[in-house]
Amino acid sequence: MEWNLEELFKTETDFYNEIENIKTELEKIKQYEDTELNKDNLLELLNKKWELKEKSNNVLVYGSLNYYKNIKSEEMISLKTQAEKLNSEVESKLNFIDLKILELGKEKIEQFIKENNNLKTYELYINNLFRMQEHIQNEETNNKIKQNNNRINELLTKYNTLISEMKFDNIEENGEQIEVTNSNYSKLLQSNNENTRRQAYLSVDKRYKEKQIEFFKILKEIYELRIENSKLENYDSVLEKVLMKENIDKKIIDTLIKSVNNNLSLIHKYLKIKSNLNNIEKPHIYDFGIQNNLEIEYPLEQAINIIKETVKQLGQEYIDVVNKLLNGHIDTVLDENKHQSITFSWHTYSFLNYKNRYIDLKNLIHELGHIVNYYMSKQKQPFIYEDSTIFVGETASITNEILLNRYLQENSKTKEEEQYYLIKQIENYFLSVYKQTMYTEFESRIYELINTNSLTPQTINEEYMNLIKKYYGDNIDYSDASCVEWIRLGHLFRWSYYPYKYATGLMISSILVDELLDTKTLTKEEYIDFLSSGSNAYSLDLLKKLKIDLTNNEVIENGFKVLEKSINKL
């Protein structure tokens, strides 16, 4: 499967023409800077703002997707860079609109909304604007933020290039020399041959250690720029900025970290069971990817059939959207020119390198969940609200993962196969809840170290190893453990406080599947309504459509009860 990006732009010429058109429109909109707002021209101005933002978003999506498809091409790097710069320019030049609204005051704007019913579309946006008022800055400050963001984008491009250019030592397997690459590394770690796993792990570790100073400098500068931006926008921290935008209560993260730490013994127990199943007395970090002597391949055509059978449980409307998006909206092709270490969805498009493994099947249905969510919202919401928040969006994708695992377990042909999928279900908790919470703790520690001028290559490595040992437990031989593994965690570089959303997403999704399929307290229609809501309400309010209150501590604790049952069953 490959993308067909013609829904965005038929040719690159159209892409570049759109950039010029947007720049022209940005000049025209300047006429409003000195205009006094009223109920009519406010509507006109807001319509124009979101029309331009939609156009610039299409430019950004098109430029970025083409880049990730061929990150070694100078032309594609230029495409992405121009798209990013345009997007920053649009954000910066349209900022005066928000400032004019705030200058008028909430009472006056509310009067305009009463007088002009068409302004109701923007009511949530305007209310949020006044909620965020103290964090909205003048043009001079915004220009500095824009410069910082452009520099962050440059650093991310440098990071991506370094990752793609990494060359590792060959390893020997059964008398043959095998080249270790970004694309085959995870498969080598799944090998039942301990020597293969060890050689591959050490080959990668060796090269990253050689480059760690370069990667460290990139990470440190990105984080310093994010801290500077948060201060420029009157936030106490980067975390406050991230949570404020989605109106998320900080205690959700505190509760998550506390609950996970209180339940570390569960995952330590599982890792011990897995080691015993594989006859490994004292496992190393690289020993947990083994596929338990059961190698099941899922060719793409078969994977698509499995996915279609899985999502039948969500109703015909969901199936119809899946069928549409499987045609031209997912790129699964294996290509060394593609970015090798990430899987993502953006707009109605998904990106992955499909290699017929369980993880690829899982990634495919996960990403499909994202783009179904976006597509449904796009059909029923104006552009301003068509994109779900990441916090809510992870529910749509992780629900699909859980449904997939249930389907595979129920259709297992042997006890061995059923056990295989049970282990996958438990590992979903390990990867999505435990490890993502560990990464959230690690990110917080990086900011703490920067704020105390204590961040060095040595301290960042020590912090990472301390967390690895806490989360993996005492039954591990850490002699070969990589203290520079953090370099491969792309989300640490690309986004601020992203991983915790996977953890909360799995907890929410576990409850959701139970409500949909077991207790039947949630209907398919209610779930589709949730998926079609985009961001037309705050995240925690949208979750209440699913009868889930995440500020209730029991939600997270109930998730661990599900995990405990699975481990006991294993």
Coordinates of C-alpha atoms in Angstrom, one line a residue:
M1 CA 0.0 0.0 0.0
E2 CA 1.2 3.5 -0.8
W3 CA -0.1 7.0 -0.3
N4 CA -1.9 8.9 -2.9
L5 CA -1.4 12.5 -1.8
E6 CA -3.4 14.0 -4.7
E7 CA -6.3 14.8 -2.4
L8 CA -3.9 17.4 -0.9
F9 CA -2.1 18.5 -4.1
K10 CA -2.1 16.9 -7.5
T11 CA 1.5 18.1 -8.2
E12 CA 4.4 19.8 -6.5
T13 CA 3.7 22.8 -8.7
D14 CA 0.3 23.1 -7.1
F15 CA 2.0 22.8 -3.7
Y16 CA 4.4 25.7 -4.4
N17 CA 1.6 27.7 -6.0
E18 CA -0.5 27.3 -2.8
I19 CA 2.5 28.6 -0.7
E20 CA 2.5 31.8 -2.8
N21 CA -1.3 32.2 -2.7
I22 CA -1.2 31.9 1.1
K23 CA 1.6 34.5 1.3
T24 CA -0.5 36.8 -0.8
E25 CA -3.6 36.3 1.4
L26 CA -1.5 37.0 4.5
E27 CA -0.6 40.4 3.1
K28 CA -4.3 41.1 2.3
I29 CA -5.4 40.3 5.8
K30 CA -3.2 43.0 7.2
Q31 CA -5.9 45.5 6.3
Y32 CA -7.8 44.3 9.4
E33 CA -5.0 45.2 11.8
D34 CA -6.3 48.8 12.2
T35 CA -10.0 48.0 11.7
E36 CA -12.4 48.2 14.6
L37 CA -14.1 44.9 15.1
N38 CA -17.9 44.4 14.9
K39 CA -20.2 41.3 14.8
D40 CA -19.9 41.1 11.0
N41 CA -16.2 41.7 10.3
L42 CA -15.3 39.5 13.2
L43 CA -17.0 36.6 11.6
E44 CA -15.3 37.5 8.2
L45 CA -11.9 37.7 9.9
L46 CA -12.2 34.4 11.8
N47 CA -13.5 32.6 8.7
K48 CA -10.4 34.0 6.8
K49 CA -8.1 33.0 9.6
W50 CA -9.2 29.4 9.7
E51 CA -9.3 29.1 5.9
L52 CA -5.7 30.1 5.8
K53 CA -4.8 27.8 8.6
E54 CA -6.4 24.9 6.8
K55 CA -4.5 25.7 3.6
S56 CA -1.2 26.0 5.4
N57 CA -1.9 22.8 7.3
N58 CA -2.4 21.0 4.0
V59 CA 0.9 22.4 2.8
L60 CA 2.6 21.2 6.0
V61 CA 1.1 17.7 5.8
Y62 CA 2.1 17.3 2.2
G63 CA 5.6 18.6 2.6
S64 CA 6.2 16.5 5.7
L65 CA 4.8 13.3 4.3
N66 CA 6.9 13.6 1.2
Y67 CA 9.9 14.1 3.4
Y68 CA 9.3 11.1 5.6
K69 CA 8.9 9.0 2.4
N70 CA 12.4 10.0 1.2
I71 CA 14.4 11.6 4.0
K72 CA 17.7 11.3 2.0
S73 CA 16.4 13.6 -0.7
E74 CA 17.6 17.2 -0.6
E75 CA 14.5 18.2 -2.6
M76 CA 12.2 16.6 0.0
I77 CA 14.1 18.2 2.9
S78 CA 13.6 21.5 1.2
L79 CA 9.9 20.7 0.7
K80 CA 9.4 20.1 4.4
T81 CA 11.5 23.1 5.4
Q82 CA 9.5 25.5 3.3
A83 CA 6.2 24.0 4.6
E84 CA 7.3 24.4 8.2
K85 CA 8.5 28.0 7.6
L86 CA 5.2 28.9 6.0
N87 CA 3.3 27.4 8.9
S88 CA 5.3 29.4 11.4
E89 CA 4.7 32.5 9.3
V90 CA 0.9 31.9 9.2
E91 CA 0.8 31.4 13.0
S92 CA 2.8 34.6 13.5
K93 CA 1.0 36.9 11.1
L94 CA -2.5 35.8 12.2
N95 CA -1.7 36.3 15.9
F96 CA -3.0 39.9 15.7
I97 CA -6.6 38.5 15.4
D98 CA -6.4 36.9 18.8
L99 CA -5.0 40.1 20.3
K100 CA -7.8 42.2 18.9
I101 CA -10.4 39.8 20.3
L102 CA -8.8 40.0 23.7
E103 CA -8.5 43.8 23.6
L104 CA -12.2 44.1 23.0
G105 CA -12.9 41.9 26.1
K106 CA -15.0 38.9 26.8
E107 CA -18.3 40.8 27.5
K108 CA -18.2 42.6 24.1
I109 CA -17.4 39.4 22.2
E110 CA -20.2 37.5 23.9
Q111 CA -22.5 40.3 22.8
F112 CA -21.3 39.8 19.2
I113 CA -22.0 36.1 19.4
K114 CA -25.6 36.8 20.6
E115 CA -26.1 39.2 17.7
N116 CA -24.6 37.0 15.0
N117 CA -25.5 33.4 15.4
N118 CA -22.9 32.3 12.8
L119 CA -20.2 33.2 15.4
K120 CA -21.3 30.3 17.6
T121 CA -19.0 28.1 15.6
Y122 CA -16.1 29.9 17.2
E123 CA -17.5 30.1 20.7
L124 CA -15.3 27.3 22.2
Y125 CA -12.3 28.7 20.5
I126 CA -13.1 32.2 21.8
N127 CA -13.7 31.0 25.4
N128 CA -10.5 29.1 25.3
L129 CA -8.7 32.2 24.0
F130 CA -9.8 34.2 27.1
R131 CA -8.8 31.2 29.3
M132 CA -5.3 31.3 27.8
Q133 CA -5.2 35.1 27.7
E134 CA -2.2 35.6 29.9
H135 CA -0.2 33.2 27.7
I136 CA -0.8 35.1 24.4
Q137 CA 2.0 37.4 23.4
N138 CA 2.7 40.4 21.3
E139 CA 4.2 40.3 17.8
E140 CA 7.8 40.9 19.1
T141 CA 7.6 38.0 21.5
N142 CA 5.9 35.8 19.0
N143 CA 8.7 36.5 16.5
K144 CA 11.2 35.2 19.0
I145 CA 9.1 32.1 19.6
K146 CA 8.9 31.6 15.9
Q147 CA 12.7 31.8 15.6
N148 CA 13.0 29.3 18.4
N149 CA 10.5 26.9 16.7
N150 CA 12.3 27.2 13.4
R151 CA 15.6 26.3 15.1
I152 CA 13.9 23.3 16.8
N153 CA 12.7 22.2 13.3
E154 CA 16.3 22.5 12.0
L155 CA 17.6 20.4 15.0
L156 CA 14.9 17.7 14.4
T157 CA 15.9 17.5 10.7
K158 CA 19.5 17.1 11.9
Y159 CA 18.5 14.4 14.4
N160 CA 16.5 12.5 11.6
T161 CA 19.4 12.7 9.3
L162 CA 21.9 11.4 11.9
I163 CA 19.6 8.5 12.7
S164 CA 19.1 7.6 9.0
E165 CA 22.9 7.7 8.4
M166 CA 23.8 5.4 11.3
K167 CA 25.9 2.4 10.2
F168 CA 26.4 -0.5 12.5
D169 CA 29.0 -3.3 12.6
N170 CA 28.0 -6.6 10.9
I171 CA 27.2 -9.6 13.1
E172 CA 27.6 -13.3 12.5
E173 CA 24.7 -15.7 12.5
N174 CA 25.0 -19.4 11.6
G175 CA 28.4 -18.6 9.9
E176 CA 27.0 -15.8 7.8
Q177 CA 27.7 -12.1 8.1
I178 CA 24.5 -10.0 8.6
E179 CA 24.4 -6.2 8.3
V180 CA 22.6 -4.6 11.2
T181 CA 20.4 -1.7 10.0
N182 CA 17.7 0.5 11.5
S183 CA 15.1 -1.5 9.6
N184 CA 16.2 -5.0 10.7
Y185 CA 17.4 -4.2 14.3
S186 CA 14.1 -5.0 16.1
K187 CA 13.8 -8.3 14.2
L188 CA 17.3 -9.3 15.2
L189 CA 16.3 -8.7 18.9
Q190 CA 13.4 -11.1 18.4
S191 CA 15.7 -13.9 17.5
N192 CA 15.7 -17.1 19.6
N193 CA 19.5 -17.1 19.3
E194 CA 21.0 -15.3 22.3
N195 CA 24.2 -14.5 20.5
T196 CA 22.4 -12.9 17.6
R197 CA 20.4 -10.7 20.1
R198 CA 23.5 -9.8 22.0
Q199 CA 25.6 -9.0 19.0
A200 CA 22.9 -6.8 17.4
Y201 CA 22.3 -4.9 20.7
L202 CA 26.0 -4.2 21.2
S203 CA 26.5 -3.3 17.6
V204 CA 23.9 -0.6 17.8
D205 CA 25.0 0.5 21.3
K206 CA 28.6 0.9 20.2
R207 CA 27.7 3.3 17.4
Y208 CA 25.3 5.4 19.4
K209 CA 27.9 5.7 22.2
E210 CA 30.3 7.1 19.6
K211 CA 27.8 9.7 18.5
Q212 CA 26.2 10.4 21.9
I213 CA 27.8 13.9 22.3
E214 CA 26.3 15.0 19.0
F215 CA 22.9 13.7 19.9
F216 CA 23.2 15.1 23.4
K217 CA 23.8 18.6 22.1
I218 CA 20.8 18.4 19.8
L219 CA 18.5 17.2 22.7
K220 CA 19.9 19.8 25.1
E221 CA 19.3 22.7 22.7
I222 CA 15.8 21.6 21.8
Y223 CA 14.9 21.4 25.5
E224 CA 16.4 24.7 26.3
L225 CA 14.5 26.3 23.5
R226 CA 11.2 24.7 24.7
I227 CA 11.9 26.1 28.2
E228 CA 12.6 29.5 26.8
N229 CA 9.4 29.4 24.8
S230 CA 7.3 28.4 27.8
K231 CA 8.8 31.3 29.8
L232 CA 8.1 33.7 26.9
E233 CA 4.5 32.5 27.0
N234 CA 4.2 33.0 30.8
Y235 CA 4.2 29.3 31.8
D236 CA 6.1 28.0 34.8
S237 CA 7.2 24.9 32.9
V238 CA 7.0 23.1 29.6
L239 CA 4.6 20.6 31.3
E240 CA 2.3 23.4 32.4
K241 CA 2.2 24.6 28.8
V242 CA 1.4 21.2 27.3
L243 CA -1.4 20.5 29.8
M244 CA -2.8 24.0 29.7
K245 CA -3.5 23.8 26.0
E246 CA -5.7 20.7 26.5
N247 CA -7.0 21.9 29.9
I248 CA -5.7 18.7 31.5
D249 CA -5.3 18.5 35.3
K250 CA -1.6 17.9 36.3
K251 CA -2.8 15.4 38.9
I252 CA -3.6 12.9 36.1
I253 CA 0.2 12.6 35.4
D254 CA 1.1 12.5 39.1
T255 CA -1.6 9.8 39.7
L256 CA -0.4 7.8 36.7
I257 CA 3.3 7.8 37.8
K258 CA 2.4 7.0 41.4
S259 CA 0.0 4.2 40.3
V260 CA 2.6 2.7 37.9
N261 CA 5.3 2.8 40.6
N262 CA 3.0 1.2 43.1
N263 CA 2.4 -1.7 40.6
L264 CA 5.9 -2.3 39.4
S265 CA 5.9 -5.7 41.1
L266 CA 3.3 -6.9 38.5
I267 CA 5.5 -6.2 35.5
H268 CA 8.6 -7.6 37.4
K269 CA 6.5 -10.8 37.9
Y270 CA 5.7 -11.0 34.2
L271 CA 9.3 -10.4 33.1
K272 CA 10.3 -13.3 35.4
I273 CA 7.6 -15.6 33.9
K274 CA 8.7 -14.6 30.4
S275 CA 12.4 -15.4 31.2
N276 CA 11.3 -18.8 32.6
L277 CA 9.3 -19.6 29.5
N278 CA 12.4 -18.9 27.4
N279 CA 14.7 -20.8 29.8
I280 CA 16.8 -17.8 30.6
E281 CA 17.9 -17.7 34.2
K282 CA 19.4 -14.2 34.3
P283 CA 18.1 -12.2 31.4
H284 CA 19.6 -9.1 29.8
I285 CA 17.7 -6.1 28.5
Y286 CA 17.9 -7.5 25.0
D287 CA 16.3 -10.8 25.9
F288 CA 12.7 -9.6 26.2
G289 CA 11.9 -9.4 22.5
I290 CA 11.9 -13.1 21.9
Q291 CA 8.7 -14.4 20.2
N292 CA 8.5 -17.5 22.5
N293 CA 9.4 -20.0 19.7
L294 CA 6.2 -19.2 17.9
E295 CA 6.9 -17.3 14.7
I296 CA 3.7 -16.1 13.0
E297 CA 3.9 -14.0 9.9
Y298 CA 1.1 -11.7 8.7
P299 CA 1.5 -10.9 5.0
L300 CA -0.2 -7.6 4.3
E301 CA -3.2 -9.1 2.5
Q302 CA -3.9 -11.4 5.4
A303 CA -3.3 -8.5 7.9
I304 CA -5.9 -6.4 6.1
N305 CA -8.4 -9.3 6.3
I306 CA -7.7 -9.7 10.0
I307 CA -8.3 -6.0 10.6
K308 CA -11.5 -6.0 8.6
E309 CA -12.8 -8.9 10.7
T310 CA -11.7 -7.2 13.9
V311 CA -13.4 -3.9 13.3
K312 CA -16.7 -5.5 12.4
Q313 CA -17.5 -5.3 16.1
L314 CA -17.6 -1.5 15.7
G315 CA -20.4 -1.4 13.1
Q316 CA -20.9 -0.7 9.4
E317 CA -20.1 3.1 9.5
Y318 CA -16.7 2.2 10.9
I319 CA -16.1 -0.5 8.4
D320 CA -17.0 1.8 5.5
V321 CA -14.4 4.4 6.6
V322 CA -11.7 1.7 7.0
N323 CA -12.3 0.4 3.5
K324 CA -12.0 3.9 2.1
L325 CA -8.7 4.7 4.0
L326 CA -7.1 1.4 3.0
N327 CA -7.1 2.8 -0.5
G328 CA -4.4 5.5 -0.8
H329 CA -4.1 6.7 2.8
I330 CA -1.5 4.3 4.2
D331 CA 2.1 3.8 3.2
T332 CA 3.5 0.4 4.2
V333 CA 6.2 0.0 1.5
L334 CA 9.6 -1.1 2.7
D335 CA 12.1 1.4 1.4
E336 CA 15.5 2.3 2.8
N337 CA 14.9 5.9 1.7
K338 CA 12.0 6.1 4.2
H339 CA 12.4 7.1 7.8
Q340 CA 13.0 3.7 9.5
S341 CA 12.5 4.3 13.2
I342 CA 9.0 5.9 13.4
T343 CA 5.4 5.0 12.7
F344 CA 2.9 7.8 12.7
S345 CA -0.4 9.2 11.4
W346 CA -1.2 12.7 10.3
H347 CA -4.4 14.1 8.9
T348 CA -5.9 11.0 7.2
Y349 CA -2.6 9.4 6.3
S350 CA -0.5 6.7 8.1
F351 CA 3.2 5.9 7.7
L352 CA 4.9 2.6 8.6
N353 CA 7.4 0.1 7.3
Y354 CA 5.4 -3.2 7.1
K355 CA 7.5 -6.4 7.6
N356 CA 4.8 -9.1 8.2
R357 CA 5.4 -9.3 12.0
Y358 CA 2.9 -9.1 14.8
I359 CA 4.2 -5.6 15.7
D360 CA 3.5 -4.4 12.2
L361 CA -0.1 -5.8 12.3
K362 CA -0.6 -4.1 15.6
N363 CA 0.9 -0.8 14.3
L364 CA -1.3 -1.0 11.2
I365 CA -4.6 -1.3 13.2
H366 CA -3.3 1.3 15.7
E367 CA -2.6 3.9 13.0
L368 CA -5.8 3.1 11.2
G369 CA -7.6 4.0 14.5
H370 CA -6.0 7.4 14.3
I371 CA -7.0 8.2 10.7
V372 CA -10.5 6.8 11.1
N373 CA -10.9 9.2 14.1
Y374 CA -9.6 12.1 12.0
Y375 CA -11.7 11.2 8.9
M376 CA -14.9 10.9 10.9
S377 CA -14.3 14.2 12.7
K378 CA -13.3 15.9 9.4
Q379 CA -16.7 14.8 7.9
K380 CA -18.7 16.3 10.9
Q381 CA -16.6 19.1 12.3
P382 CA -15.4 22.5 10.9
F383 CA -11.6 22.6 10.3
I384 CA -11.1 24.4 13.6
Y385 CA -12.3 21.3 15.5
E386 CA -11.6 18.5 13.1
D387 CA -8.4 17.2 14.7
S388 CA -8.7 15.3 18.0
T389 CA -6.3 16.2 20.8
I390 CA -3.5 13.6 21.1
F391 CA -4.8 12.8 24.6
V392 CA -8.2 11.7 23.2
G393 CA -6.9 10.4 19.9
E394 CA -4.8 7.7 21.5
T395 CA -8.1 6.1 22.8
A396 CA -9.2 5.6 19.2
S397 CA -6.0 3.7 18.2
I398 CA -5.4 1.7 21.4
T399 CA -9.0 0.5 21.4
N400 CA -8.2 -1.1 18.0
E401 CA -5.2 -2.8 19.5
I402 CA -7.2 -4.4 22.3
L403 CA -9.9 -5.5 19.9
L404 CA -7.3 -7.0 17.6
N405 CA -5.8 -9.0 20.5
R406 CA -9.2 -10.3 21.6
Y407 CA -10.0 -11.4 18.1
L408 CA -6.6 -13.2 17.7
Q409 CA -7.0 -15.0 21.0
E410 CA -10.6 -16.0 20.3
N411 CA -9.5 -17.4 16.9
S412 CA -6.3 -19.1 18.0
K413 CA -6.0 -22.7 16.7
T414 CA -3.7 -24.0 19.5
K415 CA -3.1 -23.3 23.2
E416 CA 0.4 -22.2 22.2
E417 CA -1.0 -19.6 19.9
E418 CA -3.5 -18.4 22.5
Q419 CA -0.6 -18.1 25.0
Y420 CA 1.3 -16.1 22.4
Y421 CA -1.5 -13.5 22.1
L422 CA -2.0 -13.4 25.9
I423 CA 1.7 -12.5 26.2
K424 CA 1.2 -9.8 23.6
Q425 CA -1.8 -8.5 25.6
I426 CA 0.4 -8.2 28.7
E427 CA 3.3 -6.7 26.8
N428 CA 0.9 -4.0 25.5
Y429 CA 0.7 -2.9 29.2
F430 CA 4.4 -3.2 29.5
L431 CA 5.1 -1.1 26.4
S432 CA 2.1 1.3 26.6
V433 CA 1.7 1.9 30.3
Y434 CA 5.0 1.0 32.1
K435 CA 7.6 2.1 29.5
Q436 CA 5.7 5.2 28.4
T437 CA 5.4 6.3 32.1
M438 CA 9.1 5.6 32.5
Y439 CA 9.8 7.9 29.5
T440 CA 7.5 10.6 31.1
E441 CA 9.6 10.3 34.3
F442 CA 12.7 10.5 32.2
E443 CA 11.6 13.6 30.4
S444 CA 10.7 15.4 33.6
R445 CA 14.2 14.6 35.0
I446 CA 15.8 16.1 31.9
Y447 CA 14.0 19.4 32.5
E448 CA 14.9 19.3 36.2
L449 CA 18.6 18.7 35.3
I450 CA 18.6 21.6 32.8
N451 CA 16.9 23.9 35.2
T452 CA 19.7 23.2 37.8
N453 CA 22.5 23.3 35.2
S454 CA 23.2 19.7 35.9
L455 CA 22.5 18.1 32.5
T456 CA 25.6 16.5 31.0
P457 CA 26.1 13.3 28.9
Q458 CA 27.0 11.5 32.1
T459 CA 24.0 12.6 34.2
I460 CA 21.5 11.9 31.4
N461 CA 22.9 8.4 31.0
E462 CA 22.8 7.8 34.8
E463 CA 19.2 9.0 35.0
Y464 CA 18.2 6.7 32.2
M465 CA 19.9 3.7 33.7
N466 CA 18.4 4.3 37.1
L467 CA 14.9 4.3 35.6
I468 CA 15.6 1.2 33.5
K469 CA 16.7 -0.7 36.7
K470 CA 13.6 0.5 38.6
Y471 CA 11.2 -0.5 35.9
Y472 CA 12.8 -3.8 34.9
G473 CA 13.5 -5.0 38.5
D474 CA 16.2 -7.1 40.2
N475 CA 16.0 -10.3 38.1
I476 CA 18.0 -8.7 35.3
D477 CA 21.7 -8.7 34.3
Y478 CA 22.4 -5.1 33.5
S479 CA 26.1 -5.6 32.5
D480 CA 25.4 -4.9 28.8
A481 CA 22.5 -2.5 29.3
S482 CA 22.7 0.6 27.1
C483 CA 22.8 3.9 28.9
V484 CA 22.5 5.7 25.6
E485 CA 19.3 4.0 24.5
W486 CA 17.4 7.3 25.1
I487 CA 18.9 8.5 21.8
R488 CA 16.6 6.2 19.9
L489 CA 13.5 7.5 21.7
G490 CA 12.4 9.9 18.9
H491 CA 9.4 11.2 20.8
L492 CA 11.8 12.7 23.4
F493 CA 13.2 14.9 20.6
R494 CA 10.0 15.5 18.5
W495 CA 7.3 16.3 21.1
S496 CA 6.9 17.5 24.6
Y497 CA 5.3 15.2 27.1
Y498 CA 3.8 12.8 24.6
P499 CA 4.3 9.3 26.1
Y500 CA 2.0 9.6 29.1
K501 CA -0.9 9.8 26.6
Y502 CA -0.2 6.2 25.5
A503 CA -0.4 5.1 29.1
T504 CA -3.7 6.8 29.9
G505 CA -4.9 5.8 26.5
L506 CA -4.6 2.1 27.2
M507 CA -6.3 2.4 30.6
I508 CA -9.2 4.3 29.0
S509 CA -9.4 1.9 26.1
S510 CA -9.5 -1.2 28.4
I511 CA -12.6 0.3 30.1
L512 CA -14.1 1.3 26.7
V513 CA -13.8 -2.2 25.2
D514 CA -15.3 -3.7 28.4
E515 CA -18.2 -1.2 28.1
L516 CA -18.7 -1.9 24.4
L517 CA -18.4 -5.7 24.3
D518 CA -18.8 -7.1 27.8
T519 CA -21.1 -5.0 30.0
K520 CA -22.8 -3.4 26.9
T521 CA -23.1 -0.1 28.8
L522 CA -21.8 1.8 25.8
T523 CA -23.4 1.6 22.3
K524 CA -21.5 1.6 19.0
E525 CA -23.4 4.8 18.1
E526 CA -22.1 6.5 21.2
Y527 CA -18.6 5.4 20.3
I528 CA -18.9 6.7 16.7
D529 CA -20.2 10.0 18.1
F530 CA -17.1 10.2 20.3
L531 CA -14.8 9.5 17.3
S532 CA -16.6 12.2 15.3
S533 CA -16.3 14.9 17.9
G534 CA -12.8 16.0 17.0
S535 CA -11.9 18.7 19.6
N536 CA -15.3 20.3 19.8
A537 CA -14.9 20.1 23.6
Y538 CA -12.1 19.7 26.1
S539 CA -10.5 16.2 26.3
L540 CA -11.8 15.3 29.7
D541 CA -15.3 16.4 28.7
L542 CA -15.2 14.3 25.5
L543 CA -14.2 11.2 27.6
K544 CA -17.3 11.7 29.6
K545 CA -19.2 10.8 26.4
L546 CA -17.7 7.3 27.1
K547 CA -18.8 7.5 30.7
I548 CA -15.1 7.8 31.8
D549 CA -13.9 10.3 34.4
L550 CA -10.1 10.2 34.3
T551 CA -9.9 12.4 37.4
N552 CA -11.2 9.4 39.3
N553 CA -8.1 7.5 40.6
E554 CA -10.0 4.2 40.3
V555 CA -9.9 4.3 36.5
I556 CA -6.1 3.7 36.5
E557 CA -6.1 1.3 39.3
N558 CA -8.9 -0.8 37.6
G559 CA -6.5 -1.0 34.6
F560 CA -3.9 -2.8 36.7
K561 CA -6.6 -5.3 37.9
V562 CA -7.1 -6.3 34.3
L563 CA -3.3 -6.7 33.9
E564 CA -3.1 -8.8 37.1
K565 CA -5.8 -11.2 35.8
S566 CA -3.9 -11.7 32.5
I567 CA -0.6 -12.4 34.3
N568 CA -2.3 -14.9 36.6
K569 CA -3.9 -16.5 33.6
L570 CA -0.4 -16.8 32.0

